[in-house]
Amino acid sequence: MASLSDYIDTAFDLSYLNFQKFPTTEIKSIGILGGGTAGYLAALALKKMHPKIQTSVIESSKIPVIGVGESTTTEIVPFLHRTLGIDPQEFFREVQPTLKLGIRFDWGCPGDYHFNFNFFAGHQQESHYYEDSINNANWASVLMDNNKIPVVREKSGEMVSLLQSIPFSYHIDNKNLIRFLNKTLKQRQIPIVDAVVEKVHLDDNEFVTSLETDDGKKLSFDLYIDCSGFRSRILGQALKTEFIPFTSTLRNNRAITFETSHNNVIKPYTQCSTMDSGWCWTIPMRHENHHGYVHSTDYCDEATALKEIEAKFGPIKSHKIVEFRSGRHKQAWNKNVFGLGNAYAFVEPLESTAIQTAVHSIMTLCKLMPNNMQDTSSIAGINQEIAATWDTFRWFLGIHYKFNKQLDTKYWQDCRANTNIGDAQLVVDLFNQRPPLSASNFGTNSPYTALEALVFNSYSYDTLLYGQKVLERPPVRPKMSKDEYVQRTLSYQELTKKALTMHELFTEDYLIEGGLLEQLFEDQDTWIVETEA
C-alpha cells in the first residue's frame, strides 16, 4: 500500500518535463551557400543538433575572406565550447584569440572622457552618484582601465584564476577562425563543395529547386541557407525579399580598415573612439591592433578619412575599404530559404553584434526547426524572433548616436538631432523616470524571445545611459553609503594590483601550460555553464 510520502513523490515528479530540445523534422537535406563564420558555425550546429539532416556547405576558394579582427560578445564562449563541443585548448592554440572584458567607449561627453561597457553586473547607480562616472562600478571595469585580466598572482607565485566568475568574450583574427572552423568541418565529415554558384533555379511558386555551379552541376536540397554575405545571392537577389533599411538610425555605409602596432600592450577590451564623421574600432590581437573607421560617405571622403586616421593613430602602411548597408530583409525564412549573417541583415559593429546575431539566428533555427515547408507557425515564429532581435539592436545602437556629445561636428550634430531610436525611446523615458532600469528588469523591447539575451538587456541600457549621462534629473541617493562604496572600490584596486596583463598571460602560457584553461572549462560552477543556450 502506498504511503503519504509515495503520493507526494508522485505528485511532484516532473521528470517528464525534460522535453526534446531540438525537434525532429521531415527536412532531409540543407545546403549552405557560403562558408565564412556564419556558414561554418551553422553547419557545425546543424550537425550537432540535427544530425539526421544531411548538411553541406557550398563555397568558392576564389572568393577571399575579409581578414579583419573580429570582436565578439559572451555568447560565443559557451556556444563554441559547450554547444558545439570545440576543444578550448585546440582553439586557443590555433585561433590565438585574446580575451575581451568589454568595450571602452571614448564617447558621450566632451573632452577626455570615456565609460566602460562590460559583461559583469556592478554598482552603476552608486558609481554615478558618488563619482559622476560608472568606471568604478565593478572590478571588471577597473581591470579594463588598468589593462589587466582576472588572473591574480599570489605572493607565493601561484596563479588564481577568476575567469570562471568574470564573463568574457574573444577578440579573434577572422582568417585564423575561418581556417580553424574549416578544419573542424572536415574532421566532423561535413561535405564542402568548392564551386561558384552562377544560377539559382526557382519553380513556379518561387521555391528554390537547385543551385547551378560554374561547371554546370545542379545542387538540390530541401532547405537552402544563404550565407553569401552582402550579396544575399538567394534571399535577396533570387527571391527579391524586401529589404528594410535602417538608415534613419544608422547612417554609416563604409569602413576603412587598417592595422597598427600595440608594443605588447594587449588591452582587454574593444575600444570605440568617436571620430569626426563616425567612429573607429580598435581590436587588440596577439601581435597588433586591428582598426576600422566606420563613417558615412555623405560627410567624409576617403582622403579626408585617411588624414584623420593618421592624425590620430600615426602613419599606416595600408588600408582596405569595406562598403556596407545597415538594415534587414523582411523575412529571414522565405519559401525554402533561410538567410543568415550579412545575407539577411547587418548593423555596424558598434556593439560587436555580428557573430552574436549569427549565433542567435542559428540557435533559433535549430530550436524552432519546422517539421516541413508547410509548418507555417514555426516559420513565422523564426521570422518574428529574428526580426525582433535585429530591430532591438537597431534601436539600442541608435542610443549611441542620439546622445553622444563628445564632438560637435556636422555629422554628430545631425546624429543628435535626427537619429531615430524607435522603441528605445520608451526605455530612455523609463530610465529618466525610475533609474536604474536593472532594478526592475525594464529595458528589453522584443515582443518575446526564445533565447534570453546576455547583453543588450536592462543592465546594458543602464550602462549606456549612465555612461552618456542621459539622466535628466538629479540622481537618487543610493542605499549603499559612501564608505561602503569606497571599500568596494578599494578591493577592486587591490585585486587589480595583483592581476596579470594579457601579455604576461600569453608570454608565460599560463592558460594552457599553467592549466588555467583546463580548470576553467572543467569547472561546472561557472558563468559559461550557466549561460549555455
Short mmCIF file of C-alpha atoms in Angstrom, two decimals:
data_model
loop_
_atom_site.label_atom_id
_atom_site.label_comp_id
_atom_site.label_asym_id
_atom_site.label_seq_id
_atom_site.Cartn_x
_atom_site.Cartn_y
_atom_site.Cartn_z
CA MET A 1 0.00 0.00 0.00
CA ALA A 2 1.42 3.41 -0.98
CA SER A 3 2.38 5.78 1.80
CA LEU A 4 1.76 9.52 2.02
CA SER A 5 5.37 10.17 1.02
CA ASP A 6 4.89 7.96 -2.08
CA TYR A 7 1.89 10.05 -3.15
CA ILE A 8 3.85 13.25 -2.55
CA ASP A 9 6.79 11.97 -4.62
CA THR A 10 4.47 11.05 -7.50
CA ALA A 11 2.55 14.33 -7.32
CA PHE A 12 5.76 16.35 -7.60
CA ASP A 13 7.52 14.15 -10.17
CA LEU A 14 8.47 16.46 -13.05
CA SER A 15 10.83 14.07 -14.83
CA TYR A 16 8.65 14.01 -17.96
CA LEU A 17 9.19 17.74 -18.44
CA ASN A 18 12.60 17.01 -19.91
CA PHE A 19 11.39 17.74 -23.44
CA GLN A 20 13.37 17.23 -26.60
CA LYS A 21 15.40 20.41 -27.12
CA PHE A 22 15.66 20.19 -30.91
CA PRO A 23 12.53 18.92 -32.71
CA THR A 24 12.52 16.21 -35.34
CA THR A 25 11.81 17.32 -38.88
CA GLU A 26 10.97 15.94 -42.29
CA ILE A 27 13.67 18.15 -43.81
CA LYS A 28 16.32 15.74 -45.07
CA SER A 29 18.97 17.99 -46.63
CA ILE A 30 20.31 21.52 -46.17
CA GLY A 31 22.69 23.37 -48.49
CA ILE A 32 24.57 26.33 -47.00
CA LEU A 33 25.70 28.81 -49.65
CA GLY A 34 28.85 30.49 -48.40
CA GLY A 35 31.40 29.44 -45.83
CA GLY A 36 32.78 32.14 -43.63
CA THR A 37 31.99 32.44 -39.95
CA ALA A 38 28.18 32.29 -40.26
CA GLY A 39 28.12 29.39 -42.73
CA TYR A 40 30.64 27.27 -40.86
CA LEU A 41 29.01 27.83 -37.46
CA ALA A 42 25.62 26.96 -38.93
CA ALA A 43 26.97 23.74 -40.42
CA LEU A 44 28.60 22.68 -37.14
CA ALA A 45 25.45 23.48 -35.16
CA LEU A 46 23.17 21.57 -37.52
CA LYS A 47 25.50 18.57 -37.46
CA LYS A 48 25.38 18.58 -33.65
CA MET A 49 21.69 19.39 -33.06
CA HIS A 50 20.06 17.86 -36.13
CA PRO A 51 22.47 15.06 -37.08
CA LYS A 52 19.90 13.26 -39.28
CA ILE A 53 19.82 16.19 -41.72
CA GLN A 54 22.46 15.93 -44.44
CA THR A 55 24.13 19.33 -44.34
CA SER A 56 26.60 20.57 -46.99
CA VAL A 57 28.49 23.84 -47.49
CA ILE A 58 28.95 25.33 -50.96
CA GLU A 59 31.74 27.90 -51.10
CA SER A 60 34.33 29.15 -53.55
CA SER A 61 38.06 29.30 -52.88
CA LYS A 62 38.08 32.13 -55.46
CA ILE A 63 36.21 34.46 -53.07
CA PRO A 64 38.62 35.88 -50.45
CA VAL A 65 37.82 36.17 -46.73
CA ILE A 66 37.67 39.67 -45.24
CA GLY A 67 40.62 39.40 -42.86
CA VAL A 68 39.87 41.83 -40.04
CA GLY A 69 39.89 41.46 -36.29
CA GLU A 70 36.55 40.28 -35.00
CA SER A 71 35.12 41.38 -31.67
CA THR A 72 32.51 39.17 -30.02
CA THR A 73 30.11 39.07 -27.08
CA THR A 74 29.92 36.50 -24.29
CA GLU A 75 27.50 34.18 -26.16
CA ILE A 76 30.38 32.93 -28.28
CA VAL A 77 32.23 31.19 -25.42
CA PRO A 78 29.52 28.71 -24.30
CA PHE A 79 28.35 28.31 -27.91
CA LEU A 80 31.78 27.26 -29.19
CA HIS A 81 32.97 25.14 -26.30
CA ARG A 82 29.78 23.64 -24.86
CA THR A 83 27.11 23.73 -27.57
CA LEU A 84 29.49 22.82 -30.41
CA GLY A 85 31.98 20.92 -28.26
CA ILE A 86 35.08 22.65 -29.62
CA ASP A 87 38.15 21.91 -27.50
CA PRO A 88 39.30 25.15 -25.78
CA GLN A 89 43.00 24.27 -25.83
CA GLU A 90 42.96 23.46 -29.52
CA PHE A 91 41.00 26.65 -30.17
CA PHE A 92 43.47 28.83 -28.24
CA ARG A 93 46.49 27.26 -29.88
CA GLU A 94 45.22 27.61 -33.46
CA VAL A 95 42.95 30.67 -33.44
CA GLN A 96 45.03 32.62 -30.87
CA PRO A 97 42.19 34.79 -29.52
CA THR A 98 42.65 37.50 -26.94
CA LEU A 99 40.29 37.97 -24.02
CA LYS A 100 37.71 40.73 -24.03
CA LEU A 101 36.13 42.02 -20.81
CA GLY A 102 34.02 44.63 -22.58
CA ILE A 103 34.09 47.83 -24.64
CA ARG A 104 35.74 51.10 -23.76
CA PHE A 105 33.69 53.93 -25.26
CA ASP A 106 35.53 57.20 -25.89
CA TRP A 107 32.09 58.63 -26.16
CA GLY A 108 29.29 60.57 -24.55
CA CYS A 109 30.77 63.75 -23.06
CA PRO A 110 33.18 66.37 -24.46
CA GLY A 111 36.91 66.18 -23.80
CA ASP A 112 38.97 63.30 -22.46
CA TYR A 113 36.02 61.21 -21.31
CA HIS A 114 35.21 57.54 -21.56
CA PHE A 115 32.94 54.92 -20.00
CA ASN A 116 33.28 51.15 -19.82
CA PHE A 117 30.66 48.69 -21.04
CA ASN A 118 31.38 45.21 -19.70
CA PHE A 119 29.61 41.92 -19.14
CA PHE A 120 29.63 41.84 -15.32
CA ALA A 121 26.97 43.25 -13.00
CA GLY A 122 28.03 46.19 -10.85
CA HIS A 123 27.08 49.21 -8.82
CA GLN A 124 26.43 51.71 -11.56
CA GLN A 125 23.96 53.81 -9.60
CA GLU A 126 26.45 54.18 -6.73
CA SER A 127 29.40 54.89 -9.02
CA HIS A 128 27.41 57.51 -10.91
CA TYR A 129 26.13 59.14 -7.70
CA TYR A 130 29.41 59.29 -5.79
CA GLU A 131 31.86 59.86 -8.67
CA ASP A 132 29.81 61.07 -11.64
CA SER A 133 31.26 58.12 -13.57
CA ILE A 134 30.47 54.42 -13.90
CA ASN A 135 34.06 53.27 -14.34
CA ASN A 136 34.40 52.01 -10.76
CA ALA A 137 31.06 50.19 -10.85
CA ASN A 138 32.69 46.74 -10.78
CA TRP A 139 36.05 45.00 -10.78
CA ALA A 140 35.87 44.18 -14.48
CA SER A 141 35.72 47.90 -15.30
CA VAL A 142 38.74 48.66 -13.09
CA LEU A 143 40.63 45.82 -14.75
CA MET A 144 39.83 47.36 -18.13
CA ASP A 145 41.16 50.76 -17.07
CA ASN A 146 44.41 49.13 -15.94
CA ASN A 147 44.85 46.74 -18.89
CA LYS A 148 44.60 43.72 -16.61
CA ILE A 149 42.62 40.46 -16.64
CA PRO A 150 41.04 38.48 -13.77
CA VAL A 151 44.00 36.20 -13.13
CA VAL A 152 45.75 37.07 -9.86
CA ARG A 153 49.29 36.17 -8.79
CA GLU A 154 49.68 35.23 -5.11
CA LYS A 155 52.80 36.19 -3.13
CA SER A 156 53.91 32.58 -3.49
CA GLY A 157 53.74 32.96 -7.27
CA GLU A 158 50.69 30.71 -7.57
CA MET A 159 48.09 31.81 -10.12
CA VAL A 160 44.48 32.20 -9.04
CA SER A 161 42.10 32.46 -11.98
CA LEU A 162 38.75 34.21 -11.56
CA LEU A 163 37.80 33.83 -15.21
CA GLN A 164 35.03 31.46 -14.14
CA SER A 165 33.30 34.38 -12.39
CA ILE A 166 34.00 37.32 -14.71
CA PRO A 167 32.23 36.91 -18.09
CA PHE A 168 34.49 37.47 -21.09
CA SER A 169 34.40 37.06 -24.84
CA TYR A 170 37.03 36.80 -27.57
CA HIS A 171 38.86 39.04 -29.98
CA ILE A 172 39.51 36.84 -32.99
CA ASP A 173 41.51 37.21 -36.18
CA ASN A 174 38.93 36.23 -38.79
CA LYS A 175 41.47 34.44 -41.02
CA ASN A 176 42.54 32.20 -38.12
CA LEU A 177 38.94 31.47 -37.17
CA ILE A 178 37.91 30.57 -40.73
CA ARG A 179 40.89 28.25 -41.11
CA PHE A 180 40.10 26.52 -37.81
CA LEU A 181 36.39 26.13 -38.49
CA ASN A 182 37.09 24.77 -41.98
CA LYS A 183 39.34 22.12 -40.46
CA THR A 184 36.69 21.29 -37.86
CA LEU A 185 34.05 20.80 -40.56
CA LYS A 186 36.29 18.33 -42.35
CA GLN A 187 37.02 16.47 -39.11
CA ARG A 188 33.29 16.15 -38.49
CA GLN A 189 32.73 14.94 -42.05
CA ILE A 190 30.57 17.83 -43.21
CA PRO A 191 30.79 18.00 -47.03
CA ILE A 192 32.27 21.16 -48.54
CA VAL A 193 31.72 21.81 -52.25
CA ASP A 194 34.24 24.22 -53.79
CA ALA A 195 32.30 25.95 -56.55
CA VAL A 196 30.92 29.28 -57.73
CA VAL A 197 27.13 29.36 -57.87
CA GLU A 198 26.11 31.09 -61.10
CA LYS A 199 22.36 30.46 -61.20
CA VAL A 200 19.55 29.93 -58.71
CA HIS A 201 16.68 27.92 -60.20
CA LEU A 202 13.12 28.51 -58.93
CA ASP A 203 9.89 26.62 -59.52
CA ASP A 204 6.54 28.24 -60.39
CA ASN A 205 5.92 29.00 -56.71
CA GLU A 206 9.37 30.61 -56.36
CA PHE A 207 10.76 27.82 -54.22
CA VAL A 208 14.43 27.10 -54.96
CA THR A 209 14.86 23.85 -56.84
CA SER A 210 18.64 23.90 -57.33
CA LEU A 211 21.84 25.92 -57.38
CA GLU A 212 23.79 25.71 -60.63
CA THR A 213 27.58 25.94 -60.33
CA ASP A 214 30.08 27.34 -62.83
CA ASP A 215 30.88 23.83 -64.06
CA GLY A 216 27.22 23.12 -64.86
CA LYS A 217 26.34 20.95 -61.86
CA LYS A 218 22.98 21.40 -60.16
CA LEU A 219 22.89 21.05 -56.38
CA SER A 220 19.46 20.38 -54.85
CA PHE A 221 18.41 20.48 -51.18
CA ASP A 222 15.20 20.71 -49.16
CA LEU A 223 16.34 23.90 -47.40
CA TYR A 224 18.87 26.50 -48.56
CA ILE A 225 20.73 28.65 -46.03
CA ASP A 226 22.02 31.85 -47.62
CA CYS A 227 25.37 32.86 -46.09
CA SER A 228 26.59 34.70 -49.18
CA GLY A 229 27.27 37.94 -47.31
CA PHE A 230 26.15 41.34 -48.52
CA ARG A 231 25.41 39.85 -51.99
CA SER A 232 22.48 37.93 -50.44
CA ARG A 233 22.60 35.73 -53.53
CA ILE A 234 19.44 33.71 -52.83
CA LEU A 235 17.34 35.57 -50.25
CA GLY A 236 17.90 39.00 -51.74
CA GLN A 237 18.77 38.56 -55.42
CA ALA A 238 16.86 35.39 -56.41
CA LEU A 239 13.79 35.71 -54.16
CA LYS A 240 13.82 39.52 -54.10
CA THR A 241 12.90 39.51 -50.42
CA GLU A 242 12.03 43.03 -49.30
CA PHE A 243 14.89 44.88 -47.61
CA ILE A 244 14.15 47.26 -44.71
CA PRO A 245 16.88 49.94 -44.46
CA PHE A 246 17.98 51.23 -41.05
CA THR A 247 19.35 54.49 -42.44
CA SER A 248 17.16 56.70 -40.26
CA THR A 249 19.01 55.21 -37.29
CA LEU A 250 22.38 54.08 -38.68
CA ARG A 251 23.70 56.36 -41.43
CA ASN A 252 27.22 54.92 -41.87
CA ASN A 253 27.96 52.94 -45.03
CA ARG A 254 31.72 52.40 -45.20
CA ALA A 255 34.67 51.29 -43.08
CA ILE A 256 38.37 51.83 -43.68
CA THR A 257 40.29 49.00 -42.01
CA PHE A 258 43.98 49.10 -41.07
CA GLU A 259 46.48 47.82 -38.51
CA THR A 260 48.89 49.40 -36.03
CA SER A 261 51.45 48.14 -33.53
CA HIS A 262 50.46 47.81 -29.87
CA ASN A 263 54.00 47.30 -28.50
CA ASN A 264 52.91 44.24 -26.48
CA VAL A 265 50.16 46.14 -24.66
CA ILE A 266 47.23 43.83 -25.36
CA LYS A 267 44.22 45.64 -23.97
CA PRO A 268 41.37 43.52 -22.56
CA TYR A 269 38.67 45.43 -24.40
CA THR A 270 37.45 46.66 -27.73
CA GLN A 271 37.86 50.43 -28.00
CA CYS A 272 35.27 52.55 -29.80
CA SER A 273 36.55 56.07 -30.40
CA THR A 274 34.43 58.99 -31.55
CA MET A 275 35.68 60.40 -34.87
CA ASP A 276 34.64 63.49 -36.85
CA SER A 277 32.34 61.58 -39.21
CA GLY A 278 31.70 58.35 -37.32
CA TRP A 279 33.76 56.18 -35.02
CA CYS A 280 36.79 53.86 -35.04
CA TRP A 281 37.18 50.41 -33.53
CA THR A 282 40.42 49.13 -32.05
CA ILE A 283 40.60 45.36 -31.59
CA PRO A 284 43.76 44.03 -29.89
CA MET A 285 45.15 40.84 -31.37
CA ARG A 286 48.24 38.94 -30.18
CA HIS A 287 50.71 40.85 -32.36
CA GLU A 288 48.97 44.06 -33.49
CA ASN A 289 45.83 46.15 -33.23
CA HIS A 290 43.13 45.94 -35.88
CA HIS A 291 41.14 49.10 -36.60
CA GLY A 292 38.22 50.25 -38.67
CA TYR A 293 36.99 53.80 -39.20
CA VAL A 294 33.22 53.43 -39.67
CA HIS A 295 31.74 56.52 -41.32
CA SER A 296 29.24 57.94 -43.77
CA THR A 297 30.33 58.92 -47.27
CA ASP A 298 27.79 61.75 -47.08
CA TYR A 299 30.10 63.50 -44.61
CA CYS A 300 33.58 62.22 -45.38
CA ASP A 301 35.53 61.09 -48.47
CA GLU A 302 38.38 58.57 -48.42
CA ALA A 303 41.18 61.14 -48.42
CA THR A 304 39.67 63.07 -45.51
CA ALA A 305 39.10 59.87 -43.54
CA LEU A 306 42.71 58.74 -44.07
CA LYS A 307 44.02 62.13 -43.00
CA GLU A 308 42.01 61.90 -39.77
CA ILE A 309 43.19 58.32 -39.19
CA GLU A 310 46.86 59.25 -39.48
CA ALA A 311 46.40 62.29 -37.26
CA LYS A 312 45.03 60.02 -34.53
CA PHE A 313 46.95 56.76 -34.99
CA GLY A 314 50.08 57.80 -36.89
CA PRO A 315 51.17 56.69 -40.38
CA ILE A 316 49.62 53.44 -41.64
CA LYS A 317 51.18 51.12 -44.22
CA SER A 318 47.99 50.03 -45.97
CA HIS A 319 44.22 50.04 -45.69
CA LYS A 320 41.12 48.36 -47.10
CA ILE A 321 37.69 49.72 -47.92
CA VAL A 322 34.57 47.81 -46.83
CA GLU A 323 31.24 49.05 -48.17
CA PHE A 324 28.06 48.03 -46.37
CA ARG A 325 24.44 48.90 -45.74
CA SER A 326 22.56 48.66 -42.44
CA GLY A 327 19.17 47.02 -42.45
CA ARG A 328 17.44 43.66 -42.64
CA HIS A 329 15.28 41.70 -45.02
CA LYS A 330 11.63 41.48 -44.07
CA GLN A 331 11.90 37.72 -43.63
CA ALA A 332 14.82 35.56 -42.59
CA TRP A 333 12.91 32.48 -43.82
CA ASN A 334 11.27 32.93 -47.22
CA LYS A 335 9.93 29.98 -49.24
CA ASN A 336 12.61 27.31 -48.65
CA VAL A 337 15.47 29.75 -47.97
CA PHE A 338 16.85 30.90 -44.62
CA GLY A 339 19.07 34.00 -44.64
CA LEU A 340 21.90 34.13 -42.11
CA GLY A 341 24.56 36.68 -41.25
CA ASN A 342 25.09 39.58 -43.63
CA ALA A 343 22.90 37.88 -46.25
CA TYR A 344 19.91 38.60 -44.01
CA ALA A 345 20.90 41.75 -42.12
CA PHE A 346 23.72 43.98 -40.99
CA VAL A 347 24.18 46.62 -38.33
CA GLU A 348 27.53 48.32 -37.94
CA PRO A 349 29.77 46.62 -35.35
CA LEU A 350 29.47 49.26 -32.61
CA GLU A 351 28.47 46.60 -30.08
CA SER A 352 30.22 43.59 -31.65
CA THR A 353 26.93 42.07 -32.79
CA ALA A 354 27.95 40.21 -35.98
CA ILE A 355 28.80 36.79 -34.54
CA GLN A 356 26.26 37.17 -31.73
CA THR A 357 23.39 37.69 -34.16
CA ALA A 358 24.58 34.74 -36.25
CA VAL A 359 24.66 32.51 -33.15
CA HIS A 360 21.22 33.72 -32.08
CA SER A 361 19.76 33.03 -35.54
CA ILE A 362 21.39 29.58 -35.71
CA MET A 363 20.02 28.61 -32.29
CA THR A 364 16.57 29.96 -33.19
CA LEU A 365 16.58 27.86 -36.37
CA CYS A 366 17.72 24.73 -34.54
CA LYS A 367 15.19 25.12 -31.72
CA LEU A 368 12.23 26.04 -33.93
CA MET A 369 13.15 23.86 -36.92
CA PRO A 370 9.91 23.46 -38.93
CA ASN A 371 8.52 19.99 -39.43
CA ASN A 372 8.30 20.75 -43.17
CA MET A 373 7.74 23.68 -45.54
CA GLN A 374 4.03 23.74 -44.66
CA ASP A 375 4.78 24.31 -40.96
CA THR A 376 3.93 28.00 -41.25
CA SER A 377 3.65 28.57 -37.48
CA SER A 378 7.27 27.56 -36.83
CA ILE A 379 8.46 29.60 -39.82
CA ALA A 380 6.50 32.63 -38.58
CA GLY A 381 8.00 32.15 -35.11
CA ILE A 382 11.52 32.07 -36.55
CA ASN A 383 10.90 35.22 -38.57
CA GLN A 384 9.39 37.12 -35.67
CA GLU A 385 12.11 36.12 -33.20
CA ILE A 386 14.97 37.06 -35.50
CA ALA A 387 13.39 40.29 -36.76
CA ALA A 388 12.64 41.43 -33.21
CA THR A 389 16.23 40.78 -32.17
CA TRP A 390 17.68 42.79 -35.05
CA ASP A 391 15.23 45.63 -34.51
CA THR A 392 16.17 45.73 -30.84
CA PHE A 393 19.84 46.01 -31.80
CA ARG A 394 18.96 48.82 -34.20
CA TRP A 395 17.26 50.91 -31.52
CA PHE A 396 19.94 50.10 -28.96
CA LEU A 397 22.68 51.27 -31.33
CA GLY A 398 20.65 54.37 -32.09
CA ILE A 399 21.03 55.49 -28.46
CA HIS A 400 24.80 55.68 -29.01
CA TYR A 401 24.29 58.26 -31.75
CA LYS A 402 21.40 60.20 -30.25
CA PHE A 403 23.22 61.08 -27.04
CA ASN A 404 26.93 61.22 -27.94
CA LYS A 405 28.06 64.78 -27.16
CA GLN A 406 31.82 64.23 -27.40
CA LEU A 407 32.26 66.11 -30.70
CA ASP A 408 30.25 68.88 -32.30
CA THR A 409 30.95 68.27 -35.99
CA LYS A 410 28.21 68.48 -38.61
CA TYR A 411 27.95 64.67 -38.57
CA TRP A 412 27.36 64.50 -34.81
CA GLN A 413 25.00 67.45 -34.81
CA ASP A 414 22.87 65.60 -37.35
CA CYS A 415 23.08 62.37 -35.32
CA ARG A 416 21.84 64.05 -32.17
CA ALA A 417 19.05 65.86 -34.00
CA ASN A 418 17.83 63.19 -36.38
CA THR A 419 18.65 59.67 -35.15
CA ASN A 420 15.52 57.54 -34.93
CA ILE A 421 15.67 55.37 -31.78
CA GLY A 422 12.18 53.89 -32.22
CA ASP A 423 11.09 51.62 -29.38
CA ALA A 424 14.16 52.54 -27.34
CA GLN A 425 12.60 55.95 -26.61
CA LEU A 426 10.35 54.21 -24.07
CA VAL A 427 13.44 52.71 -22.44
CA VAL A 428 15.08 56.15 -22.22
CA ASP A 429 11.88 57.60 -20.73
CA LEU A 430 11.71 54.79 -18.17
CA PHE A 431 15.35 55.37 -17.26
CA ASN A 432 14.70 59.03 -16.61
CA GLN A 433 11.60 58.22 -14.56
CA ARG A 434 12.91 55.32 -12.44
CA PRO A 435 16.63 54.57 -12.76
CA PRO A 436 18.27 52.14 -12.75
CA LEU A 437 16.33 50.03 -15.25
CA SER A 438 18.01 46.87 -13.95
CA ALA A 439 16.26 47.34 -10.59
CA SER A 440 13.02 46.33 -12.33
CA ASN A 441 14.46 44.49 -15.35
CA PHE A 442 13.00 47.03 -17.75
CA GLY A 443 14.81 47.54 -20.97
CA THR A 444 14.29 44.66 -23.38
CA ASN A 445 11.79 45.60 -26.06
CA SER A 446 11.35 42.40 -28.08
CA PRO A 447 7.75 41.10 -28.20
CA TYR A 448 9.02 37.73 -26.95
CA THR A 449 12.24 35.80 -27.02
CA ALA A 450 13.12 32.13 -27.28
CA LEU A 451 16.63 32.89 -26.07
CA GLU A 452 17.41 35.13 -23.09
CA ALA A 453 19.91 37.80 -24.08
CA LEU A 454 23.13 38.01 -22.09
CA VAL A 455 23.78 41.52 -23.34
CA PHE A 456 21.57 44.37 -24.50
CA ASN A 457 19.27 43.86 -21.52
CA SER A 458 18.20 46.34 -18.82
CA TYR A 459 21.70 46.45 -17.30
CA SER A 460 23.16 47.19 -20.74
CA TYR A 461 20.77 50.11 -21.20
CA ASP A 462 21.76 51.41 -17.75
CA THR A 463 25.41 51.28 -18.77
CA LEU A 464 24.79 53.16 -21.98
CA LEU A 465 22.51 55.80 -20.45
CA TYR A 466 24.54 56.40 -17.29
CA GLY A 467 27.74 56.34 -19.35
CA GLN A 468 26.50 59.00 -21.76
CA LYS A 469 24.95 60.98 -18.87
CA VAL A 470 21.45 60.91 -20.28
CA LEU A 471 19.82 61.17 -16.82
CA GLU A 472 17.73 64.33 -16.92
CA ARG A 473 17.04 64.71 -13.19
CA PRO A 474 19.31 64.77 -10.11
CA PRO A 475 20.38 61.23 -9.22
CA VAL A 476 18.62 59.47 -6.34
CA ARG A 477 20.85 58.77 -3.35
CA PRO A 478 21.60 55.01 -3.30
CA LYS A 479 21.12 52.74 -0.29
CA MET A 480 24.85 51.98 -0.19
CA SER A 481 26.75 54.55 1.89
CA LYS A 482 29.79 56.29 0.52
CA ASP A 483 32.05 54.46 2.99
CA GLU A 484 30.70 51.11 1.79
CA TYR A 485 31.18 52.17 -1.80
CA VAL A 486 34.77 53.28 -1.17
CA GLN A 487 35.56 49.95 0.49
CA ARG A 488 34.36 48.13 -2.61
CA THR A 489 36.45 50.27 -4.93
CA LEU A 490 39.49 49.67 -2.70
CA SER A 491 39.02 45.92 -3.05
CA TYR A 492 38.90 46.34 -6.85
CA GLN A 493 42.16 48.32 -6.76
CA GLU A 494 43.97 45.85 -4.51
CA LEU A 495 42.95 42.88 -6.64
CA THR A 496 43.96 44.75 -9.79
CA LYS A 497 47.48 45.35 -8.43
CA LYS A 498 47.97 41.57 -8.25
CA ALA A 499 46.33 40.82 -11.61
CA LEU A 500 48.21 39.87 -14.78
CA THR A 501 48.34 41.68 -18.08
CA MET A 502 47.30 39.74 -21.16
CA HIS A 503 50.87 39.90 -22.46
CA GLU A 504 52.08 38.14 -19.28
CA LEU A 505 49.31 35.55 -19.59
CA PHE A 506 50.27 34.61 -23.15
CA THR A 507 54.06 35.00 -22.85
CA GLU A 508 54.28 32.54 -19.95
CA ASP A 509 51.46 30.39 -21.42
CA TYR A 510 49.64 30.25 -18.11
CA LEU A 511 46.36 29.47 -19.89
CA ILE A 512 47.42 26.15 -21.37
CA GLU A 513 50.70 25.07 -19.75
CA GLY A 514 49.63 26.52 -16.40
CA GLY A 515 46.35 24.62 -16.54
CA LEU A 516 44.10 27.67 -16.19
CA LEU A 517 42.13 26.88 -19.33
CA GLU A 518 41.57 23.26 -18.37
CA GLN A 519 40.45 24.35 -14.90
CA LEU A 520 38.07 26.94 -16.34
CA PHE A 521 36.24 24.58 -18.66
CA GLU A 522 36.17 21.59 -16.29
CA ASP A 523 34.54 23.66 -13.54
CA GLN A 524 30.75 23.20 -13.66
CA ASP A 525 30.07 26.24 -11.46
CA THR A 526 30.88 28.98 -13.98
CA TRP A 527 29.08 31.67 -15.95
CA ILE A 528 29.90 29.60 -19.06
CA VAL A 529 27.80 26.65 -17.90
CA GLU A 530 25.03 28.89 -16.55
CA THR A 531 24.61 30.76 -19.84
CA GLU A 532 24.70 27.86 -22.31
CA ALA A 533 21.72 28.14 -24.68
#
